[in-house]
Amino acid sequence: TLKDNVNILLDKASLESQESIGFIKATKVLMK
Amino acid sequence: SSDLEQICSYINEKISNIKTCLSLRNCGQEPTLKTVLNKIGDEIMVVNELLNKLELEVQYQEQTTNTLKELSASLEEDYKDVEHLK
Amino acid sequence: MEEEVDKLELMFQKADSDLDYIQFRLEYEIKTNHPDSAGEKNPVTLLQELSAIKSRYQTLHARFKPIADEQKETKSRICATFNKTMATLQELQKLTALELSPLTEEENTAVQQLK
């Protein structure tokens, strides 16, 4: 259903966000 | 023929909208259908709130992408410096 | 032939406007019979809201996909740049016989994260 699709996309987006935050932190550590 | 097909699908869509309206025409009188309508209304509100969250998430993703691009550019500068050093 | 085509076109236009009028009358009847009240919306309003959230979802979905792709691309570019920078640093280390201090635990974790 539309609600399920929205939830799936929402979960995917927040997962990607968390992954990117970790990636950015790691990159900044290595750039120091 | 593609124009004709387009006209057909355009007219068919209008007919199906009218059929939908016809099926909803009397639902206000029947209590059971009224509760179904209310439930649908509640569900639409829930989905709208989820879409609000999704919108914020997408905006956040856009900011994160910009941050990643800045980091990439900065790293490229560092690489050039090291190459220059070498 | 042309006359036939014109006639056909007129028939389609008449059908189109008739359908629009039927739709309008139905919606008007439903709205007057079931006025929106607090907490209870009439079916036409709900239909309109339903199509609005569907198109809103489509728009957000279309916005999300390219962003995710671009992020993936930028991340791999960052990794590639980091790797070639480290390779050049190691070359420099050999050329100058200077010892690079070993990576700290935090940096090691970061390298794993990047990989």
mmCIF file of C-alpha atoms in Angstrom:
data_model
loop_
_atom_site.group_PDB
_atom_site.id
_atom_site.type_symbol
_atom_site.label_atom_id
_atom_site.label_comp_id
_atom_site.label_asym_id
_atom_site.label_seq_id
_atom_site.Cartn_x
_atom_site.Cartn_y
_atom_site.Cartn_z
ATOM 1 C CA THR A 1 0.000 0.000 0.000
ATOM 2 C CA LEU A 2 1.012 3.638 -0.248
ATOM 3 C CA LYS A 3 1.633 3.732 3.511
ATOM 4 C CA ASP A 4 3.945 0.713 3.266
ATOM 5 C CA ASN A 5 5.835 2.302 0.375
ATOM 6 C CA VAL A 6 6.296 5.522 2.336
ATOM 7 C CA ASN A 7 7.560 3.582 5.347
ATOM 8 C CA ILE A 8 9.987 1.562 3.187
ATOM 9 C CA LEU A 9 11.392 4.721 1.582
ATOM 10 C CA LEU A 10 11.590 6.430 4.964
ATOM 11 C CA ASP A 11 13.557 3.528 6.462
ATOM 12 C CA LYS A 12 15.872 3.454 3.449
ATOM 13 C CA ALA A 13 16.511 7.188 3.629
ATOM 14 C CA SER A 14 17.291 7.167 7.338
ATOM 15 C CA LEU A 15 19.603 4.161 6.897
ATOM 16 C CA GLU A 16 21.462 5.980 4.120
ATOM 17 C CA SER A 17 21.725 9.043 6.362
ATOM 18 C CA GLN A 18 23.287 7.110 9.192
ATOM 19 C CA GLU A 19 25.739 5.453 6.826
ATOM 20 C CA SER A 20 26.732 8.808 5.337
ATOM 21 C CA ILE A 21 27.223 10.382 8.755
ATOM 22 C CA GLY A 22 29.611 7.561 9.693
ATOM 23 C CA PHE A 23 31.412 7.942 6.394
ATOM 24 C CA ILE A 24 31.814 11.702 6.817
ATOM 25 C CA LYS A 25 33.145 11.307 10.349
ATOM 26 C CA ALA A 26 35.690 8.699 9.219
ATOM 27 C CA THR A 27 36.812 10.878 6.325
ATOM 28 C CA LYS A 28 37.299 13.855 8.628
ATOM 29 C CA VAL A 29 39.375 11.742 11.028
ATOM 30 C CA LEU A 30 41.661 10.678 8.202
ATOM 31 C CA MET A 31 41.937 14.182 6.823
ATOM 32 C CA LYS A 32 43.290 15.552 10.117
ATOM 33 C CA SER B 1 -3.812 5.748 -33.857
ATOM 34 C CA SER B 2 -1.696 6.816 -30.909
ATOM 35 C CA ASP B 3 -3.674 10.096 -30.767
ATOM 36 C CA LEU B 4 -6.881 8.107 -30.770
ATOM 37 C CA GLU B 5 -5.516 5.848 -28.039
ATOM 38 C CA GLN B 6 -4.619 8.923 -25.994
ATOM 39 C CA ILE B 7 -8.145 10.312 -26.397
ATOM 40 C CA CYS B 8 -9.594 6.939 -25.403
ATOM 41 C CA SER B 9 -7.510 6.649 -22.247
ATOM 42 C CA TYR B 10 -8.329 10.314 -21.423
ATOM 43 C CA ILE B 11 -12.096 9.659 -21.768
ATOM 44 C CA ASN B 12 -11.828 6.313 -19.957
ATOM 45 C CA GLU B 13 -10.096 7.970 -17.028
ATOM 46 C CA LYS B 14 -12.911 10.484 -16.740
ATOM 47 C CA ILE B 15 -15.490 7.704 -16.852
ATOM 48 C CA SER B 16 -13.706 5.751 -14.110
ATOM 49 C CA ASN B 17 -13.566 8.920 -11.937
ATOM 50 C CA ILE B 18 -17.312 9.329 -12.408
ATOM 51 C CA LYS B 19 -17.880 5.669 -11.516
ATOM 52 C CA THR B 20 -15.845 6.194 -8.343
ATOM 53 C CA CYS B 21 -17.960 9.212 -7.445
ATOM 54 C CA LEU B 22 -21.144 7.284 -8.156
ATOM 55 C CA SER B 23 -20.027 4.503 -5.825
ATOM 56 C CA LEU B 24 -19.321 7.096 -3.127
ATOM 57 C CA ARG B 25 -22.568 8.943 -3.708
ATOM 58 C CA ASN B 26 -24.616 7.199 -1.060
ATOM 59 C CA CYS B 27 -21.933 6.098 1.319
ATOM 60 C CA GLY B 28 -22.691 9.040 3.633
ATOM 61 C CA GLN B 29 -26.030 7.531 4.555
ATOM 62 C CA GLU B 30 -24.794 4.113 5.647
ATOM 63 C CA PRO B 31 -23.191 4.184 9.104
ATOM 64 C CA THR B 32 -20.810 1.326 8.300
ATOM 65 C CA LEU B 33 -19.511 3.121 5.221
ATOM 66 C CA LYS B 34 -19.247 6.298 7.231
ATOM 67 C CA THR B 35 -16.853 4.592 9.644
ATOM 68 C CA VAL B 36 -14.854 3.306 6.681
ATOM 69 C CA LEU B 37 -14.670 6.893 5.378
ATOM 70 C CA ASN B 38 -13.470 8.135 8.767
ATOM 71 C CA LYS B 39 -10.837 5.404 8.870
ATOM 72 C CA ILE B 40 -9.633 6.412 5.417
ATOM 73 C CA GLY B 41 -9.464 10.010 6.606
ATOM 74 C CA ASP B 42 -7.367 8.981 9.594
ATOM 75 C CA GLU B 43 -5.063 6.894 7.405
ATOM 76 C CA ILE B 44 -4.548 9.840 5.051
ATOM 77 C CA MET B 45 -3.488 11.973 8.015
ATOM 78 C CA VAL B 46 -1.013 9.286 9.152
ATOM 79 C CA VAL B 47 0.462 9.018 5.639
ATOM 80 C CA ASN B 48 0.729 12.809 5.437
ATOM 81 C CA GLU B 49 2.748 12.851 8.661
ATOM 82 C CA LEU B 50 5.004 10.107 7.284
ATOM 83 C CA LEU B 51 5.454 12.152 4.113
ATOM 84 C CA ASN B 52 6.402 15.179 6.232
ATOM 85 C CA LYS B 53 9.101 13.055 7.892
ATOM 86 C CA LEU B 54 10.222 11.775 4.485
ATOM 87 C CA GLU B 55 10.472 15.314 3.182
ATOM 88 C CA LEU B 56 12.749 16.279 6.086
ATOM 89 C CA GLU B 57 14.831 13.154 5.487
ATOM 90 C CA VAL B 58 15.242 13.982 1.781
ATOM 91 C CA GLN B 59 16.274 17.561 2.653
ATOM 92 C CA TYR B 60 18.801 16.156 5.112
ATOM 93 C CA GLN B 61 20.100 13.829 2.416
ATOM 94 C CA GLU B 62 20.619 16.817 0.119
ATOM 95 C CA GLN B 63 22.663 18.583 2.829
ATOM 96 C CA THR B 64 24.698 15.424 3.419
ATOM 97 C CA THR B 65 25.428 15.172 -0.290
ATOM 98 C CA ASN B 66 26.746 18.747 -0.284
ATOM 99 C CA THR B 67 28.966 17.946 2.713
ATOM 100 C CA LEU B 68 30.334 14.887 0.940
ATOM 101 C CA LYS B 69 31.087 16.957 -2.160
ATOM 102 C CA GLU B 70 32.957 19.532 -0.070
ATOM 103 C CA LEU B 71 34.980 16.767 1.566
ATOM 104 C CA SER B 72 35.774 15.271 -1.826
ATOM 105 C CA ALA B 73 36.998 18.638 -3.148
ATOM 106 C CA SER B 74 39.118 19.188 -0.058
ATOM 107 C CA LEU B 75 40.638 15.724 -0.361
ATOM 108 C CA GLU B 76 41.476 16.431 -3.983
ATOM 109 C CA GLU B 77 43.354 19.545 -2.830
ATOM 110 C CA ASP B 78 45.259 17.480 -0.290
ATOM 111 C CA TYR B 79 46.172 14.979 -2.978
ATOM 112 C CA LYS B 80 47.468 17.737 -5.245
ATOM 113 C CA ASP B 81 49.575 19.084 -2.369
ATOM 114 C CA VAL B 82 51.130 15.665 -1.749
ATOM 115 C CA GLU B 83 51.760 15.176 -5.455
ATOM 116 C CA HIS B 84 53.388 18.599 -5.536
ATOM 117 C CA LEU B 85 55.455 17.670 -2.518
ATOM 118 C CA LYS B 86 56.616 14.502 -4.239
ATOM 119 C CA MET C 1 -13.467 13.288 -45.267
ATOM 120 C CA GLU C 2 -12.561 16.502 -43.559
ATOM 121 C CA GLU C 3 -16.179 17.119 -42.696
ATOM 122 C CA GLU C 4 -16.329 13.671 -41.066
ATOM 123 C CA VAL C 5 -13.220 14.406 -39.042
ATOM 124 C CA ASP C 6 -14.662 17.743 -37.864
ATOM 125 C CA LYS C 7 -17.882 16.016 -36.878
ATOM 126 C CA LEU C 8 -15.950 13.376 -34.939
ATOM 127 C CA GLU C 9 -13.918 16.052 -33.195
ATOM 128 C CA LEU C 10 -17.083 17.867 -32.149
ATOM 129 C CA MET C 11 -18.513 14.614 -30.781
ATOM 130 C CA PHE C 12 -15.389 14.045 -28.666
ATOM 131 C CA GLN C 13 -15.492 17.601 -27.373
ATOM 132 C CA LYS C 14 -19.172 17.231 -26.468
ATOM 133 C CA ALA C 15 -18.467 13.918 -24.696
ATOM 134 C CA ASP C 16 -15.592 15.544 -22.826
ATOM 135 C CA SER C 17 -17.667 18.481 -21.595
ATOM 136 C CA ASP C 18 -20.609 16.188 -20.710
ATOM 137 C CA LEU C 19 -18.319 14.009 -18.605
ATOM 138 C CA ASP C 20 -16.920 17.104 -16.878
ATOM 139 C CA TYR C 21 -20.453 18.289 -16.130
ATOM 140 C CA ILE C 22 -21.501 14.895 -14.724
ATOM 141 C CA GLN C 23 -18.389 14.836 -12.514
ATOM 142 C CA PHE C 24 -19.088 18.373 -11.306
ATOM 143 C CA ARG C 25 -22.735 17.610 -10.529
ATOM 144 C CA LEU C 26 -21.861 14.419 -8.649
ATOM 145 C CA GLU C 27 -19.207 16.146 -6.582
ATOM 146 C CA TYR C 28 -21.537 19.025 -5.867
ATOM 147 C CA GLU C 29 -24.291 16.637 -4.745
ATOM 148 C CA ILE C 30 -21.916 14.646 -2.504
ATOM 149 C CA LYS C 31 -20.520 17.832 -0.958
ATOM 150 C CA THR C 32 -23.948 19.248 -0.231
ATOM 151 C CA ASN C 33 -25.250 15.939 1.154
ATOM 152 C CA HIS C 34 -22.161 15.333 3.262
ATOM 153 C CA PRO C 35 -20.649 18.686 4.213
ATOM 154 C CA ASP C 36 -17.195 18.464 5.744
ATOM 155 C CA SER C 37 -17.489 18.622 9.524
ATOM 156 C CA ALA C 38 -14.894 18.469 12.231
ATOM 157 C CA GLY C 39 -13.298 15.066 11.982
ATOM 158 C CA GLU C 40 -15.541 13.909 9.169
ATOM 159 C CA LYS C 41 -14.624 14.679 5.601
ATOM 160 C CA ASN C 42 -16.800 14.019 2.621
ATOM 161 C CA PRO C 43 -15.772 11.375 0.088
ATOM 162 C CA VAL C 44 -14.824 13.907 -2.592
ATOM 163 C CA THR C 45 -12.437 15.704 -0.257
ATOM 164 C CA LEU C 46 -10.923 12.357 0.733
ATOM 165 C CA LEU C 47 -10.512 11.390 -2.924
ATOM 166 C CA GLN C 48 -8.726 14.662 -3.609
ATOM 167 C CA GLU C 49 -6.486 14.257 -0.546
ATOM 168 C CA LEU C 50 -5.712 10.689 -1.587
ATOM 169 C CA SER C 51 -4.501 11.721 -5.025
ATOM 170 C CA ALA C 52 -2.534 14.589 -3.402
ATOM 171 C CA ILE C 53 -0.581 12.247 -1.110
ATOM 172 C CA LYS C 54 0.030 9.838 -3.994
ATOM 173 C CA SER C 55 1.575 12.586 -6.116
ATOM 174 C CA ARG C 56 3.515 13.885 -3.115
ATOM 175 C CA TYR C 57 4.998 10.426 -2.577
ATOM 176 C CA GLN C 58 5.910 10.179 -6.285
ATOM 177 C CA THR C 59 7.675 13.559 -6.118
ATOM 178 C CA LEU C 60 9.685 12.634 -3.013
ATOM 179 C CA HIS C 61 10.574 9.232 -4.476
ATOM 180 C CA ALA C 62 11.799 10.912 -7.680
ATOM 181 C CA ARG C 63 13.864 13.364 -5.576
ATOM 182 C CA PHE C 64 15.388 10.677 -3.353
ATOM 183 C CA LYS C 65 16.771 8.336 -6.024
ATOM 184 C CA PRO C 66 19.274 10.734 -7.722
ATOM 185 C CA ILE C 67 20.472 11.993 -4.326
ATOM 186 C CA ALA C 68 21.275 8.461 -3.173
ATOM 187 C CA ASP C 69 23.098 7.749 -6.454
ATOM 188 C CA GLU C 70 25.094 10.984 -6.193
ATOM 189 C CA GLN C 71 26.089 10.186 -2.635
ATOM 190 C CA LYS C 72 27.300 6.759 -3.637
ATOM 191 C CA GLU C 73 29.342 8.282 -6.467
ATOM 192 C CA THR C 74 30.870 10.976 -4.223
ATOM 193 C CA LYS C 75 31.774 8.417 -1.556
ATOM 194 C CA SER C 76 33.599 6.237 -4.068
ATOM 195 C CA ARG C 77 35.398 9.334 -5.389
ATOM 196 C CA ILE C 78 36.479 10.176 -1.835
ATOM 197 C CA CYS C 79 37.776 6.641 -1.323
ATOM 198 C CA ALA C 80 39.666 6.733 -4.620
ATOM 199 C CA THR C 81 41.282 10.090 -3.786
ATOM 200 C CA PHE C 82 42.181 8.906 -0.295
ATOM 201 C CA ASN C 83 43.797 5.737 -1.651
ATOM 202 C CA LYS C 84 45.928 7.552 -4.208
ATOM 203 C CA THR C 85 46.930 10.125 -1.590
ATOM 204 C CA MET C 86 48.051 7.351 0.766
ATOM 205 C CA ALA C 87 49.957 5.667 -2.079
ATOM 206 C CA THR C 88 51.780 8.913 -2.871
ATOM 207 C CA LEU C 89 52.563 9.423 0.808
ATOM 208 C CA GLN C 90 54.112 5.962 0.948
ATOM 209 C CA GLU C 91 56.228 6.806 -2.093
ATOM 210 C CA LEU C 92 57.349 10.003 -0.342
ATOM 211 C CA GLN C 93 58.162 7.977 2.738
ATOM 212 C CA LYS C 94 60.458 5.732 0.708
ATOM 213 C CA LEU C 95 62.094 8.695 -1.042
ATOM 214 C CA THR C 96 62.803 10.535 2.193
ATOM 215 C CA ALA C 97 63.332 7.484 4.433
ATOM 216 C CA LEU C 98 61.153 9.331 6.906
ATOM 217 C CA GLU C 99 59.056 7.089 9.180
ATOM 218 C CA LEU C 100 55.356 7.854 9.122
ATOM 219 C CA SER C 101 53.777 7.404 12.514
ATOM 220 C CA PRO C 102 51.486 4.360 12.530
ATOM 221 C CA LEU C 103 47.768 4.938 12.287
ATOM 222 C CA THR C 104 46.042 5.452 15.616
ATOM 223 C CA GLU C 105 43.205 3.202 16.607
ATOM 224 C CA GLU C 106 40.737 5.901 15.685
ATOM 225 C CA GLU C 107 42.322 6.262 12.258
ATOM 226 C CA ASN C 108 42.337 2.505 11.736
ATOM 227 C CA THR C 109 38.651 2.385 12.545
ATOM 228 C CA ALA C 110 38.081 5.214 10.112
ATOM 229 C CA VAL C 111 39.968 3.360 7.347
ATOM 230 C CA GLN C 112 37.784 0.288 7.949
ATOM 231 C CA GLN C 113 34.706 2.508 7.832
ATOM 232 C CA LEU C 114 35.805 3.966 4.519
ATOM 233 C CA LYS C 115 36.453 0.531 3.078
#
